[in-house]
Short mmCIF file of C-alpha atoms in Angstrom, two decimals:
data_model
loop_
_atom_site.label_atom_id
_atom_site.label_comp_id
_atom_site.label_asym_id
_atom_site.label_seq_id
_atom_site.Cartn_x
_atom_site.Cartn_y
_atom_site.Cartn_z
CA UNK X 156 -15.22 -33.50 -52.88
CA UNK X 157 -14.91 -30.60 -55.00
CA UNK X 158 -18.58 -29.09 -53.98
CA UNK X 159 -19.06 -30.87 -50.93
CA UNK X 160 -16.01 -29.62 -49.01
CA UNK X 161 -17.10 -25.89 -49.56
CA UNK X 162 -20.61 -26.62 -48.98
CA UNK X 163 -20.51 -28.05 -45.91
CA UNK X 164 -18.08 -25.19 -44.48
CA UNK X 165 -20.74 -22.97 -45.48
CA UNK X 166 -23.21 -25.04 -43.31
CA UNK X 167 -21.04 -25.35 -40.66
CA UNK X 168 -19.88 -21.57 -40.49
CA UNK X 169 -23.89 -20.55 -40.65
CA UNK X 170 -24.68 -22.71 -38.15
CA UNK X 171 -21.50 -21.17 -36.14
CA UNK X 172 -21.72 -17.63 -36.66
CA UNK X 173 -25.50 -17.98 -36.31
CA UNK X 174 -25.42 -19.31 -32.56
CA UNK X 175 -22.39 -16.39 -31.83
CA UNK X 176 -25.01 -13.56 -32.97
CA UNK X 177 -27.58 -15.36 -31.03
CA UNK X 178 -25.62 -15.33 -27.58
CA UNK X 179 -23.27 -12.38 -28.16
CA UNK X 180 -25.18 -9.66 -29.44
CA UNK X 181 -26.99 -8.45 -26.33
CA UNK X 182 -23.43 -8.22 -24.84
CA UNK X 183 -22.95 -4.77 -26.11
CA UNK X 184 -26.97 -3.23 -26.02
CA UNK X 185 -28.88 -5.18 -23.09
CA UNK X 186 -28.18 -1.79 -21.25
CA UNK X 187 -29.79 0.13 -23.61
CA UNK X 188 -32.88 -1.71 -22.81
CA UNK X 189 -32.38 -2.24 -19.95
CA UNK X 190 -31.88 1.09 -18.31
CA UNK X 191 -35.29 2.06 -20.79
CA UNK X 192 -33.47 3.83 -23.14
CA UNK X 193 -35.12 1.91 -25.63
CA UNK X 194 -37.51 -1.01 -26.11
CA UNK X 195 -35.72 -4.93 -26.19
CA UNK X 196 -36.50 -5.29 -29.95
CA UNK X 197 -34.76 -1.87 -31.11
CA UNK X 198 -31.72 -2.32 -29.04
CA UNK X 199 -30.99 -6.00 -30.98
CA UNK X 200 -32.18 -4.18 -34.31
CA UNK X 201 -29.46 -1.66 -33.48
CA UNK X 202 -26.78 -4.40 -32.15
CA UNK X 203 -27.56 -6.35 -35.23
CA UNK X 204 -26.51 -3.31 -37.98
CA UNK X 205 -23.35 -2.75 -36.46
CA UNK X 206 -21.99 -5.99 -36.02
CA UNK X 207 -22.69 -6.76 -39.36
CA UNK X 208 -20.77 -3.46 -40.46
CA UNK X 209 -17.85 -4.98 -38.23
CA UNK X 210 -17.96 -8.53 -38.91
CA UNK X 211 -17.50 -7.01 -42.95
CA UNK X 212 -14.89 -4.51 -41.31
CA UNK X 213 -12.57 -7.57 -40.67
CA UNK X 214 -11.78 -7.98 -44.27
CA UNK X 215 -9.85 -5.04 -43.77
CA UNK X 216 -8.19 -5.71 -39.88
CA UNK X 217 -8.91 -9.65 -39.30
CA UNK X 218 -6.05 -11.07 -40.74
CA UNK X 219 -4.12 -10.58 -37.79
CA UNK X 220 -6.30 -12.41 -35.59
CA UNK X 221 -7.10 -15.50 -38.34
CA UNK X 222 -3.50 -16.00 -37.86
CA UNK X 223 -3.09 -16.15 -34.77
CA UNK X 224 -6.21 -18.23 -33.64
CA UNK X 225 -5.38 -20.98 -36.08
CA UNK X 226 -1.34 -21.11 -35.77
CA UNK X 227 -1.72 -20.77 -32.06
CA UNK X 228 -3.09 -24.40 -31.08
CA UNK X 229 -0.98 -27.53 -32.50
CA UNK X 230 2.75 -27.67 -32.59
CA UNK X 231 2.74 -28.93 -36.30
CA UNK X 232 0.21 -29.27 -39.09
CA UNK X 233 -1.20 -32.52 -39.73
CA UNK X 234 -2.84 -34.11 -42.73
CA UNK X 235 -6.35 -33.15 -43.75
CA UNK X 236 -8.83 -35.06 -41.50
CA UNK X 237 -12.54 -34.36 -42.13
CA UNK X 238 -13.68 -36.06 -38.55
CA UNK X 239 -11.30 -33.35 -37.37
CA UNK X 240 -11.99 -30.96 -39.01
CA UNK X 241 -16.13 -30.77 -38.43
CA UNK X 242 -15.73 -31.34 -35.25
CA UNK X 243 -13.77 -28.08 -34.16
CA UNK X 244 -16.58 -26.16 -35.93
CA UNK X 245 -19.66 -27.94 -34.35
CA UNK X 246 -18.39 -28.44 -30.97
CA UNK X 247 -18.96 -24.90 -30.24
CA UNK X 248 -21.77 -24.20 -32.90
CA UNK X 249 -23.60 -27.42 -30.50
CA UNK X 250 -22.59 -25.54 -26.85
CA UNK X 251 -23.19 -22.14 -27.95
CA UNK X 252 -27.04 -22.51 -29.06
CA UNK X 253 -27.26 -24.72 -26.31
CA UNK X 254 -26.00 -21.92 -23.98
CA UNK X 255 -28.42 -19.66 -25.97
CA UNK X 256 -31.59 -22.34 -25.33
CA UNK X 257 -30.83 -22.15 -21.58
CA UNK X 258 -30.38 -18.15 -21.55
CA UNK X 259 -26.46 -18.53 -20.32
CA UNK X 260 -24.52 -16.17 -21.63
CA UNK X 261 -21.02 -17.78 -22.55
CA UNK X 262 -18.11 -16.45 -24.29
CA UNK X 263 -17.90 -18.18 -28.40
CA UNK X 264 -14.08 -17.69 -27.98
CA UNK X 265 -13.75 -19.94 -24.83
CA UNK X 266 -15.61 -22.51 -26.82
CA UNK X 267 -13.57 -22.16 -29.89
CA UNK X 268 -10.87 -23.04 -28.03
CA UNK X 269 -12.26 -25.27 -25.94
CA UNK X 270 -13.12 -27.31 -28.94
CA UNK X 271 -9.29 -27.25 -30.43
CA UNK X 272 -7.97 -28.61 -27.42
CA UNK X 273 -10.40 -31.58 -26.95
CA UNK X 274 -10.08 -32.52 -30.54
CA UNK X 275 -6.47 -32.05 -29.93
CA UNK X 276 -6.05 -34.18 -27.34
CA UNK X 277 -7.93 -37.10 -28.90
CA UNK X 278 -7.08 -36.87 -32.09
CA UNK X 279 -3.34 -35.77 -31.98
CA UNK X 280 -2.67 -36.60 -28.16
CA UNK X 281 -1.40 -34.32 -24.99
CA UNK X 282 2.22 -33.35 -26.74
CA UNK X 283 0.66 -32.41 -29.88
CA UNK X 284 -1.07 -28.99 -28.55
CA UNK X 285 1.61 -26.31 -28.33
CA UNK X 286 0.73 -25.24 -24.49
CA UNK X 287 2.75 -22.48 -23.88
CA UNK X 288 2.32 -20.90 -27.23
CA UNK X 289 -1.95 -21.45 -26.14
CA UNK X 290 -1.53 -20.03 -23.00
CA UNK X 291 0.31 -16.64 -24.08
CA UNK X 292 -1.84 -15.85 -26.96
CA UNK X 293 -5.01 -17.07 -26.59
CA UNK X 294 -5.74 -18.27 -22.78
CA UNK X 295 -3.80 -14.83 -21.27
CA UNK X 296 -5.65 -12.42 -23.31
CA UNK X 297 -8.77 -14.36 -22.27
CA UNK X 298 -7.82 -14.08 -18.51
CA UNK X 299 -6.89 -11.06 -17.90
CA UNK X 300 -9.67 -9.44 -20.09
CA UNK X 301 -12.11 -9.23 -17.39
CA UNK X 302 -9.47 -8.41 -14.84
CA UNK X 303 -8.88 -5.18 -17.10
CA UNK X 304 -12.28 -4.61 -17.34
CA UNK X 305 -12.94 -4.00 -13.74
CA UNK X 306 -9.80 -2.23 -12.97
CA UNK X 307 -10.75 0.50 -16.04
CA UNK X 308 -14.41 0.57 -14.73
CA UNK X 309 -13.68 0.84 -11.20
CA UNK X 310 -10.97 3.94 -11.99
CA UNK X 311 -12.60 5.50 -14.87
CA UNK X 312 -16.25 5.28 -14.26
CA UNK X 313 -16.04 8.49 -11.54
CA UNK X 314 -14.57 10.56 -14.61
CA UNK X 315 -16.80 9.22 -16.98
CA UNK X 316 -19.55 9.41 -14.78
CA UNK X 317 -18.75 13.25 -14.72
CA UNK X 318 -18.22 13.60 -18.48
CA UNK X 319 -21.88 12.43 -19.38
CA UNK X 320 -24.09 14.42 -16.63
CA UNK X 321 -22.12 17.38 -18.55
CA UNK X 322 -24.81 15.83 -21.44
CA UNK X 323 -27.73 16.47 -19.64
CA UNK X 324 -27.50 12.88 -18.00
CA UNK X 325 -29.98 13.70 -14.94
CA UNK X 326 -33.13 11.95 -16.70
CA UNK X 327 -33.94 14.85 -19.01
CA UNK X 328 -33.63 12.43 -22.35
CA UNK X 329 -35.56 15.17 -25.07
CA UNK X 330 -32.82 15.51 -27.17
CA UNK X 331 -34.00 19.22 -27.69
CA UNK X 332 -33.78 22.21 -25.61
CA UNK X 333 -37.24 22.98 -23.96
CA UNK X 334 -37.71 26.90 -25.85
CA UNK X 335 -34.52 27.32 -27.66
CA UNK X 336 -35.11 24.01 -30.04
CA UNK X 337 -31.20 23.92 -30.40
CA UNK X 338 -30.13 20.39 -30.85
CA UNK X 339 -28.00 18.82 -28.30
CA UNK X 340 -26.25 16.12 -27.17
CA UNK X 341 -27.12 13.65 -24.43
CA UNK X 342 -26.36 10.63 -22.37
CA UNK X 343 -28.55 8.46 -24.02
CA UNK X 344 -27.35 9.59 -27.29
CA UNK X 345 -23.45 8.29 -25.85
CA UNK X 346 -24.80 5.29 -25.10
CA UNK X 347 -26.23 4.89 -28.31
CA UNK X 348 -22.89 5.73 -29.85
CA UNK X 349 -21.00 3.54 -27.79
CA UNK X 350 -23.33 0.75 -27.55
CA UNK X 351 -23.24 0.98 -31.67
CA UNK X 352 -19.15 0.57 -31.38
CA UNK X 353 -19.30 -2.19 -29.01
CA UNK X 354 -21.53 -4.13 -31.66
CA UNK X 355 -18.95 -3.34 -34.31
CA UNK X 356 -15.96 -4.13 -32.57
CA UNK X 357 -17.64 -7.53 -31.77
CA UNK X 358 -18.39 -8.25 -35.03
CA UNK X 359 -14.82 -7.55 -36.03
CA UNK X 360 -13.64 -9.37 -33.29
CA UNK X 361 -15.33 -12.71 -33.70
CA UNK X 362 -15.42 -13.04 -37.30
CA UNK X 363 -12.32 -13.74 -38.57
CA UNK X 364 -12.04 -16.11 -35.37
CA UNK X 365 -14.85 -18.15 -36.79
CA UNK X 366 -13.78 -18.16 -40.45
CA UNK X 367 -9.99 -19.43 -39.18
CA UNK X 368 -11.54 -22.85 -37.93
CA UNK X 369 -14.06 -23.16 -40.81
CA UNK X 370 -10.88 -22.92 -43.45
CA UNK X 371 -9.34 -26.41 -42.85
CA UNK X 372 -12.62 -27.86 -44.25
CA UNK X 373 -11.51 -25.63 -47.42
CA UNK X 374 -8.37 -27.34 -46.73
CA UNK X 375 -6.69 -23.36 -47.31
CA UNK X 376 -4.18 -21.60 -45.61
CA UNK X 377 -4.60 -18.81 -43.15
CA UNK X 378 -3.28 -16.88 -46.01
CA UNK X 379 -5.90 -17.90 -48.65
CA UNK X 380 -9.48 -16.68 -46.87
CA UNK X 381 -12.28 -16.53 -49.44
CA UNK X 382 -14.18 -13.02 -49.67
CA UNK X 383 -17.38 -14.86 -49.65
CA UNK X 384 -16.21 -16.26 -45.92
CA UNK X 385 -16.68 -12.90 -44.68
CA UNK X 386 -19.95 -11.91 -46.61
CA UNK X 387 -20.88 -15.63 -45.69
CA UNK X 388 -20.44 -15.09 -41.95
CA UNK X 389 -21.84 -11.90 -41.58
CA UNK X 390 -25.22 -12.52 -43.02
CA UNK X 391 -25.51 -15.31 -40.46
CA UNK X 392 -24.51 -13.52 -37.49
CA UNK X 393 -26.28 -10.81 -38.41
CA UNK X 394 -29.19 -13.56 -38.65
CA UNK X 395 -28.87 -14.62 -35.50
CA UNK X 396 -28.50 -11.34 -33.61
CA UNK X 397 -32.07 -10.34 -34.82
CA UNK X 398 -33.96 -13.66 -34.30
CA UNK X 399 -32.41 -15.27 -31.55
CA UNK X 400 -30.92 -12.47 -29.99
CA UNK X 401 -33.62 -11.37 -27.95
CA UNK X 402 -33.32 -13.87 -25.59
CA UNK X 403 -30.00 -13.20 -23.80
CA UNK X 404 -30.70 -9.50 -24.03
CA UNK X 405 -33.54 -10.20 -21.57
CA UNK X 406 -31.38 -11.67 -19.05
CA UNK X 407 -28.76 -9.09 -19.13
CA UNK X 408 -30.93 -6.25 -19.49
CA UNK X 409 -33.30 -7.12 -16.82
CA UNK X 410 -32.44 -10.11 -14.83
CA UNK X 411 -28.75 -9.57 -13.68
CA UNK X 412 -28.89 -5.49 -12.73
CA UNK X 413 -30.11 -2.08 -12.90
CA UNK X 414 -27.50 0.35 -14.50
CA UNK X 415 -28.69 4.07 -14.94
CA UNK X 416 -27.62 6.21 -18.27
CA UNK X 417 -24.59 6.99 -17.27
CA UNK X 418 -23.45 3.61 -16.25
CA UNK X 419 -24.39 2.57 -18.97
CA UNK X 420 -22.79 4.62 -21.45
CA UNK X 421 -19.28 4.19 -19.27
CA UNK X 422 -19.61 0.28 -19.72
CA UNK X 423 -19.99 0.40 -23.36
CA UNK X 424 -17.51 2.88 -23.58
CA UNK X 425 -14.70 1.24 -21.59
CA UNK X 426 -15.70 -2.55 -23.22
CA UNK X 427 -15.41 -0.95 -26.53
CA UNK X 428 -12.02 0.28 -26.06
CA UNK X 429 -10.53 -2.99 -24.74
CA UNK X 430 -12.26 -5.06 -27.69
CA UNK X 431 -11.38 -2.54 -30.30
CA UNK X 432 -7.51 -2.45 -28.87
CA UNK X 433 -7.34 -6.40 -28.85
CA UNK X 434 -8.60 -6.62 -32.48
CA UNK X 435 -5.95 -4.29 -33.79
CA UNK X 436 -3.39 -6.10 -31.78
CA UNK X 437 -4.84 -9.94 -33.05
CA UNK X 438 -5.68 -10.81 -29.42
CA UNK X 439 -8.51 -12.91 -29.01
CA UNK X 440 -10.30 -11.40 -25.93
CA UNK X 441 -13.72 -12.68 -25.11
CA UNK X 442 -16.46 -9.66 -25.28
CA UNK X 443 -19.12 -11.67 -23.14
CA UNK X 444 -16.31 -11.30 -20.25
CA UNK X 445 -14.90 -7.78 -21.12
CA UNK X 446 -18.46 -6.44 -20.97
CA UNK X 447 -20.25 -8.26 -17.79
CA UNK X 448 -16.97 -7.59 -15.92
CA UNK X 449 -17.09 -3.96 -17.24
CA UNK X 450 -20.62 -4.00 -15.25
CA UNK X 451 -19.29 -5.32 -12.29
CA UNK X 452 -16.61 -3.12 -12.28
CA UNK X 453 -19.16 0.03 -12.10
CA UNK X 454 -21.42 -1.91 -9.14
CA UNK X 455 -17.36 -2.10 -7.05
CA UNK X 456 -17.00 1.64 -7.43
CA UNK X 457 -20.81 3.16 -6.88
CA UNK X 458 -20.65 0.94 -3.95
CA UNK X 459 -24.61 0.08 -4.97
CA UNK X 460 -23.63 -3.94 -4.25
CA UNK X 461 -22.63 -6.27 -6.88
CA UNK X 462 -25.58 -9.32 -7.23
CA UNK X 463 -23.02 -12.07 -6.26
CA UNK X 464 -25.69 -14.49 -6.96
CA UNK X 465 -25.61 -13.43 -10.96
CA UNK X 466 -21.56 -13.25 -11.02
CA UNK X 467 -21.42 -17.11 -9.59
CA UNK X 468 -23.70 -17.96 -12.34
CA UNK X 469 -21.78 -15.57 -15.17
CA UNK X 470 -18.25 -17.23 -13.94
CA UNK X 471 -19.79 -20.41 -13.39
CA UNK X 472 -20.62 -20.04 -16.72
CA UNK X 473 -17.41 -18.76 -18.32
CA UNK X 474 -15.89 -21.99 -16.19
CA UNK X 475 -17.36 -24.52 -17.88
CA UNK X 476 -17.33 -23.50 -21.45
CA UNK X 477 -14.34 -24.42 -22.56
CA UNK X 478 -14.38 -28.08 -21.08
CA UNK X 479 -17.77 -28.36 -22.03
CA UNK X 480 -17.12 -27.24 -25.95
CA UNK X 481 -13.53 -29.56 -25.81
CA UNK X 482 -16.00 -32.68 -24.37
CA UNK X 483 -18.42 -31.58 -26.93
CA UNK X 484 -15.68 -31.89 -29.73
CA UNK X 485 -14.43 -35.30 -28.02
CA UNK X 486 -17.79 -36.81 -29.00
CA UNK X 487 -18.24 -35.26 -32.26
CA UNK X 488 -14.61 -36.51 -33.28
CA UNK X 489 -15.62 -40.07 -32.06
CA UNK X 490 -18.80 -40.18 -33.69
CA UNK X 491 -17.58 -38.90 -37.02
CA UNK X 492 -14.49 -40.60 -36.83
CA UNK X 493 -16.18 -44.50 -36.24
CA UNK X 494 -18.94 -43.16 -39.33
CA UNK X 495 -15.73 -42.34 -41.79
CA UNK X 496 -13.08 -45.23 -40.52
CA UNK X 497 -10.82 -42.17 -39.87
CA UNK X 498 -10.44 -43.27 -35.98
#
């Protein structure tokens, strides 16, 4: 046990933090592509090197949140349980990719919890999940996320809307003045910037998440998280942002609206400021529903039409994930459990 236990965390937390850079990363730079401020391939490049730099950041401000995501679930510890144990961590490893395969995007933190509960509930029963203590710290933030999203977006975007054309945000993209040759700043360079801080404060944001359910296979304490954890999980996230992450990026860039520079830069300002304020605070808000509701926000208030086709599908999706990871987790549990005699 004394290699296998660590080695198989490491498996599991790859596989994990592999499928989260896979799904997540276009959240924060699918409008960079999209609105042709660069090509697909440089905007995940781009997504990839900052959310790396924050998912290494949380060494320094994830403790807060590794605390709260693993103390927030069950109303007492229980005994070490592998069957339990692997299947928090590969229920939603197993519905992320998934999501990923299908081109849904879906939130990682959902399906974290998701796949506490359902292991929860089968392994522990109904009484031993600490509801209220769930639903203030982990399933409020979640909620009302998006709902502060839109309200920010739909107030702020006029000003911020204002504050970029001052950047030369009417097309003209040469980062040089035509004569002069003075340097200046533009639009697209904000929503470089900003796209860049939405990447980190996503990476900082879902890493120590991630490591907090992979440490009971370490059988350690929320107070005793390995260094090599966080090197551990940012090489694979950083992984999966750059190979898989083109896939989602597509969708979101492309296939669910048009946003113009501007827009742009005001989504991935106002998403970056909500995810950045709930890591500091150890809230575990979801960035896949801070930043798609960010973009809806901005379609309410430039009265251009929201596609209600694409947010049915994006809630439909955010619906579903957490039952789907805590039925995921059900089976896993099961499965293990009837292979170790643990049931």
């Amino acid at each position: 046990m004394e290699l296998f236990l660590p080695a198989l965390a490491a498996i599991l937390l790859f596989a994990l933090t592999f499928a989260n850079g896979a799904n997540d990363v276009s959240k924060a730079i699918a409008t960079l592509a999209g609105a042709g401020v660069t090509t697909v391939q440089r905007a995940v490049l781009w997504g990839t090197i900052w959310t790396v730099a924050g998912s290494l950041f949380g060494l320094v401000w994830g403790h807060a949140l590794i605390k709260n995501i693993s103390s927030s679930i069950y109303v007492e510890s229980h005994d070490f349980v592998l069957a339990v144990a692997v299947s928090v961590i590969l229920a939603p490893a197993l519905w992320v990719a998934l999501a990923t395969w299908r081109k849904w995007p879906v939130s990682t933190t959902h399906a974290v919890v998701g796949g506490l509960v359902g292991v929860g509930l089968i392994a522990y029963g109904a009484n031993a999940i600490d509801w209220e203590t769930l639903g203030k710290k982990i399933a409020l933030p979640l909620l009302a996320s998006p709902l502060m999203a839109i309200v920010l977006a739909y107030f702020l975007t006029p000003l911020l809307e204002r504050v970029a054309h001052r950047f030369h945000a009417d097309g003209d993209d040469d980062p040089l003045t035509e004569g002069a040759r003075k340097p200046r700043l533009t639009v697209d360079h904000l929503h470089w910037l900003t796209s860049g801080l939405l990447s980190f404060s996503r990476g900082l944001n879902d890493t120590p998440k991630l490591i907090a359910i992979t440490l009971p296979v370490l059988m350690l304490s929320p107070g005793e998280v390995p260094v090599w954890t966080y090197l551990w999980a940012a090489t694979a996230m950083g992984a999966g942002s750059y190979l898989a992450g083109r896939r989602i990026t597509k969708v979101l860039g492309f296939d669910v609206t048009k946003l113009s520079h501007a827009q742009g830069f005001a989504a991935n300002l106002i998403s970056t400021v909500l995810v950045l304020g709930a890591s500091r605070l150890g809230l575990p808000v979801s960035t896949t529903h801070v930043s798609s509701s960010s973009i809806i926000g901005l379609g309410l208030v430039n009265k251009r039409g929201v596609n209600m086709k694409t947010v049915r599908a994006m809630v439909l999706a955010w619906i579903i994930t957490l039952p789907a990871a805590a039925l995921f987790a059900i089976l896993s549990y099961s499965a293990l459990a009837a292979l170790t005699g643990s049931a």
